[in-house]
Amino acid sequence: MSKGKLFVISGASGVGKGTVLAKVMAAREDLRFSVSATTRDPRPGEVDGVHYYFVTKENFEDMIRKGEFLEYDAHAKNYYGTPRGQMEEKLEKGSVLLDIEPNGAGEVKRSCPEATLIFIMPPSMQELERRLRGRGDTPEDQIKVRMERAIWEMEQKAWYDYVVVNEDADVCAQEILHIIAEKAE
Ligand code: 5GP
């Protein structure tokens, strides 16, 4: 029996998830962040083993073959996946937060039905595009790809347990903390 609960958070690229999740993690020391593996290049400031495990396509495909992923998905021309081992180790100690997109979230819900799924929405699609551009770390050709993906992601929110809107990062983080407090205790 693991000690913790599983919380899955999804939200389109540019929705401000990073800021919100940093606030959530800072407010709850008992919560651990599941570090995903990805084949995409690190962005400025991203640290290997902290934000992601940055691996090659060959490494990632090797991990798939060895069954090392709880779930994985290919999107925005890269692979992203949750290495099972680190997630289970963290779950032994307490609750775990996964920042993954809807395909992965659906997979987690199938294998761990007790997981709580939370979807973060932008105030509007125009605001999402504005934030994505404003971030300055996503090439223009990728913005179009990510906006198309965001439209699909928004349709998936219907089957999440909770939907929160990120109009203000502090308010949004508080809403998520409230959900976690309810489920984790
Ligand atoms: P980014 O490249 O902006 O860090 O992440 C792009 C998308 O990949 C985000 O929607 C994020 O939630 C998702 N993602 C990150 N890690 C994983 C993972 O391990 N599995 C899946 N399925 N999606 C992930």
PDB file of C-alpha atoms and ligand atoms in Angstrom:
ATOM      1  CA  MET A   1       0.000   0.000   0.000  1.00  0.00           C
ATOM      2  CA  SER A   2       1.625   3.288  -1.032  1.00  0.00           C
ATOM      3  CA  LYS A   3       1.498   6.200   1.335  1.00  0.00           C
ATOM      4  CA  GLY A   4       0.494   8.903  -1.087  1.00  0.00           C
ATOM      5  CA  LYS A   5      -2.126   9.898  -3.617  1.00  0.00           C
ATOM      6  CA  LEU A   6      -1.579  10.596  -7.275  1.00  0.00           C
ATOM      7  CA  PHE A   7      -2.496  14.002  -8.723  1.00  0.00           C
ATOM      8  CA  VAL A   8      -2.371  14.534 -12.462  1.00  0.00           C
ATOM      9  CA  ILE A   9      -2.358  18.096 -13.793  1.00  0.00           C
ATOM     10  CA  SER A  10      -2.816  18.954 -17.459  1.00  0.00           C
ATOM     11  CA  GLY A  11      -3.055  22.239 -19.268  1.00  0.00           C
ATOM     12  CA  ALA A  12      -2.002  23.501 -22.661  1.00  0.00           C
ATOM     13  CA  SER A  13       1.444  24.916 -23.270  1.00  0.00           C
ATOM     14  CA  GLY A  14       1.371  28.599 -22.287  1.00  0.00           C
ATOM     15  CA  VAL A  15      -1.446  28.261 -19.760  1.00  0.00           C
ATOM     16  CA  GLY A  16       0.966  29.214 -16.973  1.00  0.00           C
ATOM     17  CA  LYS A  17       1.149  25.744 -15.458  1.00  0.00           C
ATOM     18  CA  GLY A  18       4.816  26.154 -14.491  1.00  0.00           C
ATOM     19  CA  THR A  19       4.100  29.185 -12.292  1.00  0.00           C
ATOM     20  CA  VAL A  20       0.990  27.648 -10.764  1.00  0.00           C
ATOM     21  CA  LEU A  21       2.694  24.316 -10.041  1.00  0.00           C
ATOM     22  CA  ALA A  22       5.721  26.027  -8.478  1.00  0.00           C
ATOM     23  CA  LYS A  23       3.330  27.763  -6.058  1.00  0.00           C
ATOM     24  CA  VAL A  24       1.524  24.484  -5.315  1.00  0.00           C
ATOM     25  CA  MET A  25       4.790  22.622  -4.695  1.00  0.00           C
ATOM     26  CA  ALA A  26       6.133  25.429  -2.484  1.00  0.00           C
ATOM     27  CA  ALA A  27       3.000  25.313  -0.332  1.00  0.00           C
ATOM     28  CA  ARG A  28       3.115  21.565   0.314  1.00  0.00           C
ATOM     29  CA  GLU A  29       6.424  20.050   1.336  1.00  0.00           C
ATOM     30  CA  ASP A  30       4.912  16.566   1.436  1.00  0.00           C
ATOM     31  CA  LEU A  31       4.084  16.708  -2.283  1.00  0.00           C
ATOM     32  CA  ARG A  32       6.662  15.305  -4.706  1.00  0.00           C
ATOM     33  CA  PHE A  33       6.974  16.130  -8.389  1.00  0.00           C
ATOM     34  CA  SER A  34       7.188  13.263 -10.856  1.00  0.00           C
ATOM     35  CA  VAL A  35      10.098  14.024 -13.196  1.00  0.00           C
ATOM     36  CA  SER A  36       9.279  13.065 -16.777  1.00  0.00           C
ATOM     37  CA  ALA A  37      11.713  11.951 -19.440  1.00  0.00           C
ATOM     38  CA  THR A  38      11.666  13.882 -22.715  1.00  0.00           C
ATOM     39  CA  THR A  39      13.549  14.029 -25.993  1.00  0.00           C
ATOM     40  CA  ARG A  40      13.032  17.783 -26.372  1.00  0.00           C
ATOM     41  CA  ASP A  41      15.929  20.188 -25.800  1.00  0.00           C
ATOM     42  CA  PRO A  42      16.179  21.867 -22.385  1.00  0.00           C
ATOM     43  CA  ARG A  43      14.910  25.464 -22.232  1.00  0.00           C
ATOM     44  CA  PRO A  44      17.076  28.074 -20.539  1.00  0.00           C
ATOM     45  CA  GLY A  45      17.093  27.418 -16.800  1.00  0.00           C
ATOM     46  CA  GLU A  46      15.819  23.855 -17.034  1.00  0.00           C
ATOM     47  CA  VAL A  47      17.905  21.362 -15.082  1.00  0.00           C
ATOM     48  CA  ASP A  48      18.326  17.695 -15.993  1.00  0.00           C
ATOM     49  CA  GLY A  49      16.798  15.476 -13.312  1.00  0.00           C
ATOM     50  CA  VAL A  50      14.822  18.384 -11.815  1.00  0.00           C
ATOM     51  CA  HIS A  51      12.483  19.631 -14.551  1.00  0.00           C
ATOM     52  CA  TYR A  52      12.910  16.643 -16.870  1.00  0.00           C
ATOM     53  CA  TYR A  53      15.301  13.834 -17.613  1.00  0.00           C
ATOM     54  CA  PHE A  54      16.587  14.994 -20.995  1.00  0.00           C
ATOM     55  CA  VAL A  55      17.294  11.875 -23.044  1.00  0.00           C
ATOM     56  CA  THR A  56      17.960  10.985 -26.666  1.00  0.00           C
ATOM     57  CA  LYS A  57      15.321   9.422 -28.924  1.00  0.00           C
ATOM     58  CA  GLU A  58      17.328   6.170 -28.809  1.00  0.00           C
ATOM     59  CA  ASN A  59      17.368   6.185 -24.976  1.00  0.00           C
ATOM     60  CA  PHE A  60      13.651   6.932 -24.865  1.00  0.00           C
ATOM     61  CA  GLU A  61      12.772   4.125 -27.282  1.00  0.00           C
ATOM     62  CA  ASP A  62      14.963   1.773 -25.297  1.00  0.00           C
ATOM     63  CA  MET A  63      13.035   2.705 -22.129  1.00  0.00           C
ATOM     64  CA  ILE A  64       9.749   2.024 -23.986  1.00  0.00           C
ATOM     65  CA  ARG A  65      10.986  -1.435 -25.001  1.00  0.00           C
ATOM     66  CA  LYS A  66      11.994  -2.187 -21.422  1.00  0.00           C
ATOM     67  CA  GLY A  67       8.523  -1.189 -20.149  1.00  0.00           C
ATOM     68  CA  GLU A  68       9.963   1.568 -17.962  1.00  0.00           C
ATOM     69  CA  PHE A  69       7.116   4.041 -18.543  1.00  0.00           C
ATOM     70  CA  LEU A  70       3.884   4.308 -16.574  1.00  0.00           C
ATOM     71  CA  GLU A  71       2.674   6.233 -19.645  1.00  0.00           C
ATOM     72  CA  TYR A  72       4.250   8.091 -22.544  1.00  0.00           C
ATOM     73  CA  ASP A  73       3.150  10.141 -25.507  1.00  0.00           C
ATOM     74  CA  ALA A  74       4.663  11.676 -28.626  1.00  0.00           C
ATOM     75  CA  HIS A  75       3.638  15.284 -29.295  1.00  0.00           C
ATOM     76  CA  ALA A  76       5.158  18.551 -30.556  1.00  0.00           C
ATOM     77  CA  LYS A  77       7.718  16.357 -32.405  1.00  0.00           C
ATOM     78  CA  ASN A  78       9.051  14.846 -29.169  1.00  0.00           C
ATOM     79  CA  TYR A  79       8.503  12.017 -26.742  1.00  0.00           C
ATOM     80  CA  TYR A  80       7.400  12.656 -23.162  1.00  0.00           C
ATOM     81  CA  GLY A  81       6.918   9.950 -20.546  1.00  0.00           C
ATOM     82  CA  THR A  82       6.634   9.161 -16.845  1.00  0.00           C
ATOM     83  CA  PRO A  83       9.362   6.756 -15.702  1.00  0.00           C
ATOM     84  CA  ARG A  84       7.554   4.275 -13.480  1.00  0.00           C
ATOM     85  CA  GLY A  85      10.421   3.700 -10.985  1.00  0.00           C
ATOM     86  CA  GLN A  86      10.880   7.271  -9.726  1.00  0.00           C
ATOM     87  CA  MET A  87       7.108   7.774  -9.525  1.00  0.00           C
ATOM     88  CA  GLU A  88       6.555   4.640  -7.418  1.00  0.00           C
ATOM     89  CA  GLU A  89       9.475   5.492  -5.121  1.00  0.00           C
ATOM     90  CA  LYS A  90       8.007   8.948  -4.493  1.00  0.00           C
ATOM     91  CA  LEU A  91       4.531   7.509  -3.940  1.00  0.00           C
ATOM     92  CA  GLU A  92       5.936   5.330  -1.150  1.00  0.00           C
ATOM     93  CA  LYS A  93       6.862   8.529   0.694  1.00  0.00           C
ATOM     94  CA  GLY A  94       3.833  10.708   0.013  1.00  0.00           C
ATOM     95  CA  SER A  95       1.602  12.226  -2.633  1.00  0.00           C
ATOM     96  CA  VAL A  96       2.915  12.802  -6.139  1.00  0.00           C
ATOM     97  CA  LEU A  97       2.080  15.422  -8.762  1.00  0.00           C
ATOM     98  CA  LEU A  98       2.333  14.596 -12.465  1.00  0.00           C
ATOM     99  CA  ASP A  99       2.382  17.376 -15.061  1.00  0.00           C
ATOM    100  CA  ILE A 100       1.352  15.476 -18.180  1.00  0.00           C
ATOM    101  CA  GLU A 101      -0.892  15.992 -21.216  1.00  0.00           C
ATOM    102  CA  PRO A 102      -4.328  14.328 -21.723  1.00  0.00           C
ATOM    103  CA  ASN A 103      -3.202  11.121 -23.518  1.00  0.00           C
ATOM    104  CA  GLY A 104      -0.915  10.363 -20.598  1.00  0.00           C
ATOM    105  CA  ALA A 105      -3.547  11.446 -18.066  1.00  0.00           C
ATOM    106  CA  GLY A 106      -6.055   9.008 -19.604  1.00  0.00           C
ATOM    107  CA  GLU A 107      -3.465   6.242 -19.432  1.00  0.00           C
ATOM    108  CA  VAL A 108      -2.775   6.985 -15.752  1.00  0.00           C
ATOM    109  CA  LYS A 109      -6.504   6.993 -14.993  1.00  0.00           C
ATOM    110  CA  ARG A 110      -6.810   3.546 -16.594  1.00  0.00           C
ATOM    111  CA  SER A 111      -3.917   2.052 -14.638  1.00  0.00           C
ATOM    112  CA  CYS A 112      -4.535   4.020 -11.390  1.00  0.00           C
ATOM    113  CA  PRO A 113      -8.293   4.774 -11.228  1.00  0.00           C
ATOM    114  CA  GLU A 114      -7.891   6.411  -7.806  1.00  0.00           C
ATOM    115  CA  ALA A 115      -5.724   9.202  -9.308  1.00  0.00           C
ATOM    116  CA  THR A 116      -7.213  12.716  -9.237  1.00  0.00           C
ATOM    117  CA  LEU A 117      -7.139  14.525 -12.591  1.00  0.00           C
ATOM    118  CA  ILE A 118      -7.074  18.330 -12.678  1.00  0.00           C
ATOM    119  CA  PHE A 119      -7.252  20.389 -15.883  1.00  0.00           C
ATOM    120  CA  ILE A 120      -5.972  23.983 -15.995  1.00  0.00           C
ATOM    121  CA  MET A 121      -7.756  26.218 -18.533  1.00  0.00           C
ATOM    122  CA  PRO A 122      -6.605  29.568 -19.897  1.00  0.00           C
ATOM    123  CA  PRO A 123      -9.075  32.483 -19.536  1.00  0.00           C
ATOM    124  CA  SER A 124      -9.404  32.365 -23.377  1.00  0.00           C
ATOM    125  CA  MET A 125      -7.643  30.939 -26.443  1.00  0.00           C
ATOM    126  CA  GLN A 126      -6.487  34.462 -27.422  1.00  0.00           C
ATOM    127  CA  GLU A 127      -4.885  34.853 -24.007  1.00  0.00           C
ATOM    128  CA  LEU A 128      -3.227  31.442 -24.361  1.00  0.00           C
ATOM    129  CA  GLU A 129      -1.648  32.436 -27.677  1.00  0.00           C
ATOM    130  CA  ARG A 130      -0.545  35.776 -26.233  1.00  0.00           C
ATOM    131  CA  ARG A 131       1.119  34.055 -23.243  1.00  0.00           C
ATOM    132  CA  LEU A 132       2.786  31.441 -25.462  1.00  0.00           C
ATOM    133  CA  ARG A 133       4.330  34.168 -27.669  1.00  0.00           C
ATOM    134  CA  GLY A 134       5.186  36.334 -24.675  1.00  0.00           C
ATOM    135  CA  ARG A 135       7.220  33.531 -23.145  1.00  0.00           C
ATOM    136  CA  GLY A 136       9.719  33.968 -25.995  1.00  0.00           C
ATOM    137  CA  ASP A 137      11.014  30.398 -25.763  1.00  0.00           C
ATOM    138  CA  THR A 138       8.854  28.757 -28.428  1.00  0.00           C
ATOM    139  CA  PRO A 139       9.762  29.113 -32.123  1.00  0.00           C
ATOM    140  CA  GLU A 140       6.994  30.564 -34.336  1.00  0.00           C
ATOM    141  CA  ASP A 141       6.420  27.277 -36.234  1.00  0.00           C
ATOM    142  CA  GLN A 142       5.928  25.525 -32.886  1.00  0.00           C
ATOM    143  CA  ILE A 143       3.372  28.134 -31.738  1.00  0.00           C
ATOM    144  CA  LYS A 144       0.988  27.075 -34.508  1.00  0.00           C
ATOM    145  CA  VAL A 145       1.509  23.383 -33.644  1.00  0.00           C
ATOM    146  CA  ARG A 146       0.961  24.062 -29.932  1.00  0.00           C
ATOM    147  CA  MET A 147      -2.204  26.132 -30.529  1.00  0.00           C
ATOM    148  CA  GLU A 148      -3.703  23.332 -32.644  1.00  0.00           C
ATOM    149  CA  ARG A 149      -2.797  20.895 -29.919  1.00  0.00           C
ATOM    150  CA  ALA A 150      -4.330  23.237 -27.288  1.00  0.00           C
ATOM    151  CA  ILE A 151      -7.709  23.143 -29.072  1.00  0.00           C
ATOM    152  CA  TRP A 152      -7.683  19.337 -28.878  1.00  0.00           C
ATOM    153  CA  GLU A 153      -6.513  19.410 -25.235  1.00  0.00           C
ATOM    154  CA  MET A 154      -9.372  21.735 -24.277  1.00  0.00           C
ATOM    155  CA  GLU A 155     -11.861  19.198 -25.603  1.00  0.00           C
ATOM    156  CA  GLN A 156     -10.402  16.560 -23.279  1.00  0.00           C
ATOM    157  CA  LYS A 157     -11.182  18.509 -20.116  1.00  0.00           C
ATOM    158  CA  ALA A 158     -14.676  16.932 -20.102  1.00  0.00           C
ATOM    159  CA  TRP A 159     -13.417  13.721 -18.496  1.00  0.00           C
ATOM    160  CA  TYR A 160     -11.156  15.319 -15.867  1.00  0.00           C
ATOM    161  CA  ASP A 161     -12.237  15.272 -12.204  1.00  0.00           C
ATOM    162  CA  TYR A 162     -11.685  19.032 -11.785  1.00  0.00           C
ATOM    163  CA  VAL A 163     -11.308  22.025 -14.112  1.00  0.00           C
ATOM    164  CA  VAL A 164      -9.675  25.241 -12.855  1.00  0.00           C
ATOM    165  CA  VAL A 165      -9.106  28.495 -14.769  1.00  0.00           C
ATOM    166  CA  ASN A 166      -5.760  30.255 -14.578  1.00  0.00           C
ATOM    167  CA  GLU A 167      -6.812  33.885 -14.629  1.00  0.00           C
ATOM    168  CA  ASP A 168      -4.579  34.626 -11.652  1.00  0.00           C
ATOM    169  CA  ALA A 169      -1.768  32.199 -10.692  1.00  0.00           C
ATOM    170  CA  ASP A 170      -2.222  32.651  -6.919  1.00  0.00           C
ATOM    171  CA  VAL A 171      -5.956  31.989  -7.049  1.00  0.00           C
ATOM    172  CA  CYS A 172      -5.467  29.017  -9.368  1.00  0.00           C
ATOM    173  CA  ALA A 173      -2.783  27.532  -7.083  1.00  0.00           C
ATOM    174  CA  GLN A 174      -5.093  27.971  -4.081  1.00  0.00           C
ATOM    175  CA  GLU A 175      -7.881  26.113  -5.876  1.00  0.00           C
ATOM    176  CA  ILE A 176      -5.535  23.227  -6.675  1.00  0.00           C
ATOM    177  CA  LEU A 177      -4.219  23.173  -3.099  1.00  0.00           C
ATOM    178  CA  HIS A 178      -7.779  22.964  -1.866  1.00  0.00           C
ATOM    179  CA  ILE A 179      -8.446  19.903  -4.065  1.00  0.00           C
ATOM    180  CA  ILE A 180      -5.185  18.266  -2.927  1.00  0.00           C
ATOM    181  CA  ALA A 181      -5.953  18.926   0.742  1.00  0.00           C
ATOM    182  CA  GLU A 182      -9.356  17.316   0.350  1.00  0.00           C
ATOM    183  CA  LYS A 183      -8.017  14.181  -1.355  1.00  0.00           C
ATOM    184  CA  ALA A 184      -4.620  13.727   0.289  1.00  0.00           C
ATOM    185  CA  GLU A 185      -5.751  13.665   3.913  1.00  0.00           C
TER     186      GLU A 185
HETATM  187  P1  5GP B   1       6.781  21.277 -22.396  1.00  0.00           P
HETATM  188  O1  5GP B   1       7.562  20.895 -23.622  1.00  0.00           O
HETATM  189  O2  5GP B   1       6.120  22.626 -22.531  1.00  0.00           O
HETATM  190  O3  5GP B   1       7.589  21.147 -21.123  1.00  0.00           O
HETATM  191  O4  5GP B   1       5.610  20.222 -22.233  1.00  0.00           O
HETATM  192  C1  5GP B   1       4.724  19.993 -23.257  1.00  0.00           C
HETATM  193  C2  5GP B   1       3.602  19.103 -22.774  1.00  0.00           C
HETATM  194  O5  5GP B   1       4.104  17.813 -22.412  1.00  0.00           O
HETATM  195  C3  5GP B   1       2.868  19.622 -21.532  1.00  0.00           C
HETATM  196  O6  5GP B   1       1.486  19.572 -21.833  1.00  0.00           O
HETATM  197  C4  5GP B   1       3.223  18.629 -20.449  1.00  0.00           C
HETATM  198  O7  5GP B   1       2.161  18.474 -19.544  1.00  0.00           O
HETATM  199  C5  5GP B   1       3.440  17.368 -21.259  1.00  0.00           C
HETATM  200  N1  5GP B   1       4.258  16.375 -20.558  1.00  0.00           N
HETATM  201  C6  5GP B   1       5.335  16.591 -19.786  1.00  0.00           C
HETATM  202  N2  5GP B   1       5.792  15.438 -19.281  1.00  0.00           N
HETATM  203  C7  5GP B   1       4.980  14.457 -19.739  1.00  0.00           C
HETATM  204  C8  5GP B   1       4.934  13.037 -19.549  1.00  0.00           C
HETATM  205  O8  5GP B   1       5.724  12.425 -18.842  1.00  0.00           O
HETATM  206  N3  5GP B   1       3.943  12.367 -20.200  1.00  0.00           N
HETATM  207  C9  5GP B   1       3.031  12.989 -20.984  1.00  0.00           C
HETATM  208  N4  5GP B   1       2.090  12.232 -21.538  1.00  0.00           N
HETATM  209  N5  5GP B   1       3.036  14.321 -21.172  1.00  0.00           N
HETATM  210  C10 5GP B   1       4.003  15.045 -20.564  1.00  0.00           C
END
